[in-house]
Amino acid sequence: IDADVLITGAGPAGLVLGNLLRAAGIDCLILERQSREHVENRARAGFLAANSVRVLTGNGLADGLLRDGARHDTCAFRTDQAEFELKYGELGTGEVHTVYPQQFLVTDLIAEFLARGGEIRFETEVTSVSGTEATVIADDLLLRAEYIAGCDGQHGVSRQSVPARIFRRDHEISWLAILAEAPPSMSAIGYAIHERGFAGHMARTSTVTRYYLEVPRGEDPAAWPDERIWDELHVRMAAGYHGELKRGPIIERRIVDLGSRVMDTIQRGKLFLAGDAASLISPSAAKGANLALMEAEILAGALVAALEKGDTTALDRYSADCLPRIWRAQEFSHWMINLLHSPPGYGDEALFLRGLRDARLESLRVSRAHQNFFAENYVGI
Ligand code: FAD
């Protein structure tokens, strides 16, 4: 046997799981396709929900986050002439986000996992996983374990080994995800609703800001040089009216097609999926990394019980424990998609859906009940 637990993928799910297992003295090995440098520099998420911060803090994984993370408690919805802010930290359950870029978290988690005696094989591609045999093939080597955790993300191989019914939706919306070497332009998370399409503003650090621009499906990011991006953000975020954007060089531009996927089971024999391998959620409500951490915590507890006490009750009900939370996050994420977008054009149906979107936005502006619903779901999992 090569390890008690073999983990495919060194993303947030695999690394949190690995750290929790090492804390319990369980022998585990992580196999990661990319180099260490690559995963430590891959900018993606940034908004950690209160539950994620609890998981990290409660397990000694939050030193960097507590030192350099920033509290975030307000978002702003803006149109051409109007803007309203929701101080979600004072609504709903009163919880806030902590902004800490995912690549910083991954860097911290790798260092801590190695310090706890874990092993990571970088540049090692898993090509096949068997939940019934508890084996993995990586770089032509057959590896055996008591259990396998499939944490290899959206494009990994683990989920292909779980025969499941798959429910999916292509939202037929694409975003150009942009990282700008520029300080945030607003203190709030900014959602701009514009007839040319959605635009978003999310702080990352004092010198880097993430922006999103809704673009047609199939768009080539190369068609968006820096100046075009800033000019379009200026228009959609109504910067002439609400305040100029702080411009700087664009350091990353990539297309994200908004899609969702849920499986009716996320386990098969000795194989258990977590994170984007288990379910895919559109980034509209910033839930992906937070679901990954929640599942990693549940799976770690279940694996420890199985390996230390021979009690597999929690492992047996792993899917049943996770799926209702996954669906709840999907539901809110879908709600957000409908709040931020409407179909293009001026046909009857497009105009009808735009009317619904505007009514929802107005309700969110004036209704305390609606604001509490938003806040509770926005930060909760
Ligand atoms: P990943 O982070 O994808 O990690 C999987 C790992 O497995 C990777 O390192 C990969 O290299 C490795 N791997 C894949 N295949 C193999 C293989 N065959 N063999 C070995 N290794 C393999 N979420 C939020 O909560 N908040 C946000 O604000 C947010 N913003 C986002 C912005 C963007 C632009 C994107 C793309 C995503 C965003 N997300 C956000 C989603 C979030 O980044 C993901 O949900 C999160 O990374 C999931 O973690 P994971 O560990 O499951 O998967």
Coordinates of C-alpha atoms and ligand atoms in Angstrom, one line a residue:
I1 CA 0.0 0.0 0.0
D2 CA 1.4 3.4 -0.9
A3 CA -0.6 5.6 1.5
D4 CA -3.7 5.3 3.7
V5 CA -5.3 8.1 1.6
L6 CA -4.3 9.0 -1.9
I7 CA -5.5 12.5 -2.9
T8 CA -5.7 13.6 -6.5
G9 CA -5.1 17.3 -6.9
A10 CA -3.4 20.0 -4.8
G11 CA -6.1 22.6 -5.0
P12 CA -8.0 24.0 -1.9
A13 CA -10.0 20.8 -1.5
G14 CA -7.1 18.4 -1.7
L15 CA -4.8 20.5 0.4
V16 CA -7.3 21.2 3.2
L17 CA -8.2 17.5 3.3
G18 CA -4.5 16.5 3.4
N19 CA -3.8 18.9 6.2
L20 CA -6.7 17.7 8.3
L21 CA -5.7 14.1 7.8
R22 CA -2.0 14.8 8.7
A23 CA -3.2 16.5 11.9
A24 CA -4.8 13.2 12.8
G25 CA -1.6 11.3 12.0
I26 CA -3.0 9.7 8.8
D27 CA -0.5 8.9 6.1
C28 CA -1.5 10.6 2.9
L29 CA 0.0 11.3 -0.5
I30 CA -1.1 14.1 -2.9
L31 CA -0.6 13.7 -6.7
E32 CA -0.7 16.9 -8.6
R33 CA -0.4 17.3 -12.4
Q34 CA 1.1 20.8 -12.3
S35 CA 4.4 22.1 -10.9
R36 CA 4.5 23.6 -7.4
E37 CA 5.2 27.0 -8.9
H38 CA 2.2 26.8 -11.2
V39 CA -0.3 26.0 -8.4
E40 CA 1.2 28.6 -6.1
N41 CA 0.6 31.3 -8.7
R42 CA -2.8 30.4 -10.1
A43 CA -5.1 33.3 -9.3
R44 CA -8.7 32.3 -9.0
A45 CA -11.0 32.8 -6.0
G46 CA -10.6 35.4 -3.3
F47 CA -13.8 35.5 -1.1
L48 CA -13.8 33.2 1.8
A49 CA -17.1 32.7 3.6
A50 CA -17.3 32.6 7.4
N51 CA -17.5 28.8 7.5
S52 CA -14.3 28.5 5.4
V53 CA -12.5 30.9 7.8
R54 CA -13.7 28.7 10.7
V55 CA -12.4 25.5 9.0
L56 CA -9.0 27.1 8.4
T57 CA -8.7 28.8 11.8
G58 CA -9.9 25.8 13.7
N59 CA -7.3 23.6 12.1
G60 CA -4.3 25.9 12.4
L61 CA -4.3 26.8 8.7
A62 CA -5.1 30.5 8.9
D63 CA -1.9 32.3 9.8
G64 CA -1.5 34.0 6.4
L65 CA -5.2 34.6 6.2
L66 CA -5.4 36.3 9.6
R67 CA -2.3 38.3 8.9
D68 CA -3.0 39.5 5.3
G69 CA -6.7 38.8 4.6
A70 CA -9.1 41.7 4.6
R71 CA -12.6 41.8 6.0
H72 CA -15.3 42.5 3.4
D73 CA -18.9 43.2 4.3
T74 CA -20.4 45.4 1.6
C75 CA -21.5 45.1 -2.0
A76 CA -22.9 47.6 -4.3
F77 CA -25.4 47.2 -7.2
R78 CA -25.1 49.9 -9.8
T79 CA -26.9 50.9 -13.0
D80 CA -26.3 53.9 -15.3
Q81 CA -27.7 56.4 -12.9
A82 CA -28.2 54.7 -9.6
E83 CA -26.3 52.7 -7.0
F84 CA -27.3 51.1 -3.8
E85 CA -25.1 49.4 -1.2
L86 CA -25.9 46.4 0.9
K87 CA -23.9 46.1 4.1
Y88 CA -24.4 42.4 4.3
G89 CA -22.3 42.2 7.4
E90 CA -25.2 43.9 9.2
L91 CA -27.9 41.8 7.5
G92 CA -28.9 38.2 7.6
T93 CA -26.7 36.2 10.0
G94 CA -24.3 39.1 10.2
E95 CA -21.4 37.2 8.7
V96 CA -18.7 38.7 6.5
H97 CA -16.2 37.5 3.8
T98 CA -12.5 37.5 4.2
V99 CA -10.6 38.4 1.0
Y100 CA -7.5 36.3 0.7
P101 CA -6.4 35.3 -2.8
Q102 CA -6.6 31.6 -3.5
Q103 CA -3.0 31.3 -4.7
F104 CA -1.9 32.7 -1.3
L105 CA -4.1 30.1 0.5
V106 CA -2.8 27.3 -1.7
T107 CA 0.8 28.4 -1.0
D108 CA 0.2 28.4 2.8
L109 CA -1.6 25.0 2.7
I110 CA 1.3 23.3 0.7
A111 CA 3.9 24.6 3.2
E112 CA 1.8 23.4 6.2
F113 CA 1.1 20.0 4.6
L114 CA 4.8 19.4 4.0
A115 CA 5.6 20.6 7.6
R116 CA 3.0 18.1 8.9
G117 CA 4.9 15.3 7.2
G118 CA 2.7 15.0 4.1
E119 CA 4.1 14.2 0.6
I120 CA 3.1 15.9 -2.6
R121 CA 4.2 14.6 -6.0
F122 CA 4.1 17.5 -8.4
E123 CA 4.1 17.1 -12.2
T124 CA 2.4 13.7 -11.7
E125 CA -0.7 13.2 -13.8
V126 CA -3.4 10.8 -12.7
T127 CA -4.8 9.0 -15.7
S128 CA -7.2 6.6 -14.0
V129 CA -8.8 6.0 -10.6
S130 CA -10.7 3.0 -9.4
G131 CA -13.0 3.3 -6.4
T132 CA -13.7 -0.4 -6.3
E133 CA -10.0 -1.4 -6.3
A134 CA -8.8 1.7 -4.4
T135 CA -6.1 2.2 -6.9
V136 CA -4.8 5.1 -9.0
I137 CA -2.6 5.1 -12.1
A138 CA -0.3 8.1 -12.3
D139 CA 2.6 8.4 -14.7
D140 CA 2.2 4.7 -15.6
L141 CA 2.6 3.6 -12.0
L142 CA -0.1 1.8 -10.1
L143 CA -0.6 3.1 -6.6
R144 CA -2.7 1.5 -3.9
A145 CA -4.5 3.1 -0.8
E146 CA -7.2 2.4 1.7
Y147 CA -9.1 5.3 0.4
I148 CA -8.9 7.8 -2.5
A149 CA -10.1 11.4 -2.4
G150 CA -10.8 12.8 -5.9
C151 CA -9.9 16.5 -5.6
D152 CA -8.7 17.0 -9.1
G153 CA -11.1 19.8 -10.0
Q154 CA -13.4 20.4 -12.9
H155 CA -11.2 18.8 -15.6
G156 CA -9.8 15.9 -13.5
V157 CA -10.3 12.2 -14.1
S158 CA -11.7 11.1 -10.7
R159 CA -15.3 12.0 -11.3
Q160 CA -15.3 9.9 -14.4
S161 CA -14.9 6.9 -12.1
V162 CA -18.1 7.6 -10.2
P163 CA -21.1 6.3 -12.1
A164 CA -23.7 8.9 -11.3
R165 CA -26.6 10.7 -12.9
I166 CA -25.4 14.1 -13.8
F167 CA -27.5 17.2 -13.7
R168 CA -26.0 20.2 -15.6
R169 CA -26.8 23.5 -17.0
D170 CA -25.0 25.7 -19.4
H171 CA -26.1 29.2 -18.5
E172 CA -25.0 30.3 -22.0
I173 CA -23.3 33.3 -20.5
S174 CA -19.5 33.9 -20.6
W175 CA -17.4 36.3 -18.6
L176 CA -14.0 37.7 -19.4
A177 CA -12.2 37.2 -16.1
I178 CA -9.6 40.0 -15.7
L179 CA -6.9 40.6 -13.1
A180 CA -5.6 44.2 -13.1
E181 CA -2.5 45.4 -11.4
A182 CA -4.4 48.3 -10.0
P183 CA -5.8 49.1 -6.6
P184 CA -9.6 48.5 -6.0
S185 CA -11.7 51.3 -7.3
M186 CA -14.5 50.9 -4.8
S187 CA -14.6 49.8 -1.2
A188 CA -17.5 47.4 -2.0
I189 CA -17.8 44.4 -4.3
G190 CA -19.3 46.1 -7.4
Y191 CA -22.0 44.5 -9.6
A192 CA -22.9 46.7 -12.6
I193 CA -26.0 45.9 -14.5
H194 CA -25.9 47.4 -18.0
E195 CA -27.6 46.9 -21.3
R196 CA -24.2 46.0 -22.9
G197 CA -23.8 43.2 -20.3
F198 CA -22.8 42.6 -16.7
A199 CA -19.5 44.0 -15.2
G200 CA -18.1 43.1 -11.8
H201 CA -15.4 44.5 -9.5
M202 CA -13.9 42.5 -6.7
A203 CA -10.9 43.5 -4.6
R204 CA -8.1 41.0 -4.2
T205 CA -5.2 43.0 -2.6
S206 CA -4.3 46.7 -2.2
T207 CA -2.5 46.4 -5.6
V208 CA -4.6 43.8 -7.6
T209 CA -8.3 43.9 -8.5
R210 CA -10.4 41.3 -10.3
Y211 CA -12.9 42.5 -12.8
Y212 CA -15.4 40.6 -14.9
L213 CA -17.0 41.6 -18.2
E214 CA -19.9 39.6 -19.8
V215 CA -18.9 38.8 -23.3
P216 CA -20.4 36.7 -26.2
R217 CA -19.8 33.0 -26.1
G218 CA -16.7 32.0 -28.0
E219 CA -15.0 35.4 -27.5
D220 CA -11.2 35.4 -27.9
P221 CA -9.5 37.1 -24.9
A222 CA -6.9 38.4 -27.3
A223 CA -9.6 40.6 -28.8
W224 CA -9.5 42.5 -25.5
P225 CA -6.4 44.6 -25.2
D226 CA -6.0 46.7 -22.0
E227 CA -7.5 49.9 -23.4
R228 CA -10.6 48.1 -24.7
I229 CA -11.1 46.4 -21.3
W230 CA -10.8 49.7 -19.3
D231 CA -13.0 51.6 -21.8
E232 CA -15.7 48.9 -21.6
L233 CA -15.5 48.8 -17.8
H234 CA -15.8 52.6 -17.7
V235 CA -19.0 52.4 -19.7
R236 CA -20.7 49.5 -17.9
M237 CA -19.6 50.6 -14.4
A238 CA -20.9 54.1 -15.3
A239 CA -17.5 55.4 -14.0
G240 CA -18.2 58.8 -15.5
Y241 CA -21.1 59.1 -13.1
H242 CA -20.1 57.0 -10.0
G243 CA -16.3 57.7 -10.0
E244 CA -13.3 56.9 -12.2
L245 CA -11.8 53.4 -12.1
K246 CA -8.1 53.1 -11.1
R247 CA -6.4 51.8 -14.2
G248 CA -3.3 49.6 -14.4
P249 CA -1.8 46.9 -16.6
I250 CA -4.0 43.8 -17.2
I251 CA -2.0 40.8 -15.9
E252 CA -4.5 38.1 -16.8
R253 CA -7.5 37.7 -19.1
R254 CA -9.4 34.5 -19.5
I255 CA -12.9 33.3 -20.5
V256 CA -15.1 31.6 -18.0
D257 CA -18.2 30.0 -19.4
L258 CA -20.8 29.9 -16.7
G259 CA -21.9 26.3 -16.1
S260 CA -23.2 24.2 -13.3
R261 CA -23.0 20.5 -12.6
V262 CA -24.3 18.3 -9.8
M263 CA -24.0 14.5 -9.6
D264 CA -26.5 12.4 -7.7
T265 CA -23.7 10.7 -5.8
I266 CA -20.1 11.8 -5.2
Q267 CA -18.7 8.5 -4.0
R268 CA -18.1 5.1 -5.4
G269 CA -16.6 2.3 -3.3
K270 CA -13.4 3.7 -1.7
L271 CA -13.4 6.9 -3.8
F272 CA -14.9 10.1 -2.6
L273 CA -15.0 13.4 -4.5
A274 CA -14.6 16.9 -3.1
G275 CA -14.5 20.4 -4.5
D276 CA -14.9 21.1 -8.2
A277 CA -14.6 17.4 -8.9
A278 CA -17.8 16.8 -6.9
S279 CA -19.8 19.7 -8.3
L280 CA -19.2 22.7 -10.5
I281 CA -20.8 26.0 -9.7
S282 CA -20.7 29.2 -11.7
P283 CA -18.6 32.0 -10.1
S284 CA -21.5 34.4 -9.8
A285 CA -21.9 34.0 -6.1
A286 CA -18.2 33.0 -5.3
K287 CA -19.1 29.7 -3.8
G288 CA -16.7 27.2 -5.5
A289 CA -13.7 27.4 -3.1
N290 CA -16.0 27.6 -0.1
L291 CA -17.9 24.4 -1.1
A292 CA -14.5 22.8 -1.6
L293 CA -13.4 23.6 2.0
M294 CA -16.7 22.5 3.5
E295 CA -16.5 19.1 1.7
A296 CA -12.9 18.7 2.6
E297 CA -13.8 19.1 6.3
I298 CA -16.7 16.7 6.2
L299 CA -14.6 14.1 4.3
A300 CA -11.6 14.4 6.6
G301 CA -13.8 13.7 9.6
A302 CA -15.4 10.7 7.9
L303 CA -12.0 9.2 6.8
V304 CA -10.5 9.7 10.3
A305 CA -13.4 7.8 11.8
A306 CA -13.1 5.0 9.3
L307 CA -9.3 4.7 9.5
E308 CA -9.0 5.1 13.3
K309 CA -12.1 3.4 14.6
G310 CA -13.2 1.3 11.7
D311 CA -16.5 3.3 11.7
T312 CA -17.6 3.9 8.2
T313 CA -21.0 5.5 9.0
A314 CA -20.0 9.0 8.1
L315 CA -18.3 7.8 4.9
D316 CA -21.4 5.9 3.9
R317 CA -23.5 9.0 4.2
Y318 CA -20.9 11.4 2.7
S319 CA -23.0 12.2 -0.5
A320 CA -26.2 12.5 1.5
D321 CA -24.4 15.0 3.9
C322 CA -22.9 17.1 1.1
L323 CA -25.5 17.2 -1.7
P324 CA -28.2 19.3 0.0
R325 CA -25.6 22.0 0.8
I326 CA -24.3 21.8 -2.8
W327 CA -27.9 22.2 -4.2
R328 CA -28.5 25.2 -1.8
A329 CA -25.3 26.9 -3.1
Q330 CA -26.4 26.1 -6.7
E331 CA -29.8 27.6 -6.1
F332 CA -28.4 30.9 -4.8
S333 CA -25.8 31.0 -7.5
H334 CA -28.5 30.6 -10.1
W335 CA -30.5 33.4 -8.4
M336 CA -27.5 35.6 -8.7
I337 CA -27.0 34.8 -12.4
N338 CA -30.6 35.9 -13.0
L339 CA -30.0 39.1 -11.0
L340 CA -26.9 40.1 -12.9
H341 CA -27.9 39.1 -16.5
S342 CA -30.7 39.2 -18.9
P343 CA -30.8 37.9 -22.5
P344 CA -29.5 40.2 -25.2
G345 CA -31.7 41.8 -27.7
Y346 CA -35.1 43.5 -27.6
G347 CA -37.5 40.7 -28.4
D348 CA -40.6 40.3 -26.2
E349 CA -39.1 37.5 -24.1
A350 CA -35.8 39.3 -23.5
L351 CA -37.7 42.5 -22.5
F352 CA -39.9 40.4 -20.2
L353 CA -36.9 38.8 -18.5
R354 CA -35.2 42.2 -18.2
G355 CA -38.4 43.5 -16.5
L356 CA -38.3 40.6 -14.0
R357 CA -34.6 41.3 -13.3
D358 CA -35.2 45.0 -12.7
A359 CA -38.1 44.2 -10.4
R360 CA -35.9 41.8 -8.4
L361 CA -33.2 44.4 -8.1
E362 CA -35.7 47.0 -6.9
S363 CA -37.0 44.5 -4.4
L364 CA -33.5 44.0 -3.1
R365 CA -33.0 47.7 -2.8
V366 CA -36.1 48.3 -0.7
S367 CA -37.1 45.1 1.1
R368 CA -35.4 44.3 4.3
A369 CA -36.6 40.7 4.1
H370 CA -35.1 40.3 0.6
Q371 CA -31.8 41.9 1.8
N372 CA -31.7 39.4 4.7
F373 CA -32.3 36.5 2.3
F374 CA -29.5 37.8 0.1
A375 CA -27.0 38.4 3.0
E376 CA -27.6 35.0 4.5
N377 CA -27.1 33.1 1.3
Y378 CA -24.3 35.3 0.0
V379 CA -21.9 34.5 2.9
G380 CA -23.4 31.2 4.0
I381 CA -22.9 27.7 2.8
Ligands
FAD1 P1 -8.9 23.1 -8.2 O1 -8.5 24.3 -7.5 O2 -9.2 23.2 -9.6 O3 -7.7 22.1 -7.9 C1 -7.7 20.8 -8.6 C2 -6.2 20.4 -8.7 O4 -6.1 19.2 -9.4 C3 -5.4 21.4 -9.6 O5 -4.3 21.8 -9.0 C4 -5.1 20.6 -10.9 O6 -3.9 20.9 -11.5 C5 -5.1 19.2 -10.4 N1 -5.4 18.1 -11.4 C6 -6.4 18.2 -12.3 N2 -6.4 17.1 -13.0 C7 -5.4 16.3 -12.5 C8 -4.9 15.0 -12.8 N3 -5.4 14.3 -13.8 N4 -3.9 14.5 -12.1 C9 -3.4 15.2 -11.1 N5 -3.8 16.4 -10.7 C10 -4.8 17.0 -11.4 N6 -14.7 30.4 -5.9 C11 -15.0 31.1 -4.8 O7 -15.4 30.5 -3.7 N7 -14.9 32.4 -4.7 C12 -14.5 33.2 -5.8 O8 -14.4 34.4 -5.7 C13 -14.1 32.5 -7.0 N8 -13.7 33.1 -8.1 C14 -13.2 32.4 -9.1 C15 -12.7 33.1 -10.2 C16 -12.3 32.4 -11.4 C17 -11.7 33.1 -12.5 C18 -12.4 30.9 -11.4 C19 -11.9 30.1 -12.6 C20 -12.9 30.3 -10.3 C21 -13.3 31.0 -9.2 N9 -13.8 30.3 -8.0 C22 -14.2 31.0 -7.0 C23 -13.9 28.9 -8.0 C24 -12.7 28.2 -7.3 O9 -11.5 28.7 -7.8 C25 -12.8 26.7 -7.4 O10 -14.1 26.3 -7.0 C26 -11.7 26.0 -6.5 O11 -10.5 26.2 -7.1 C27 -12.0 24.6 -6.3 O12 -11.0 23.9 -5.6 P2 -10.6 22.4 -5.9 O13 -9.5 22.1 -5.0 O14 -11.8 21.6 -5.9 O15 -10.1 22.4 -7.5

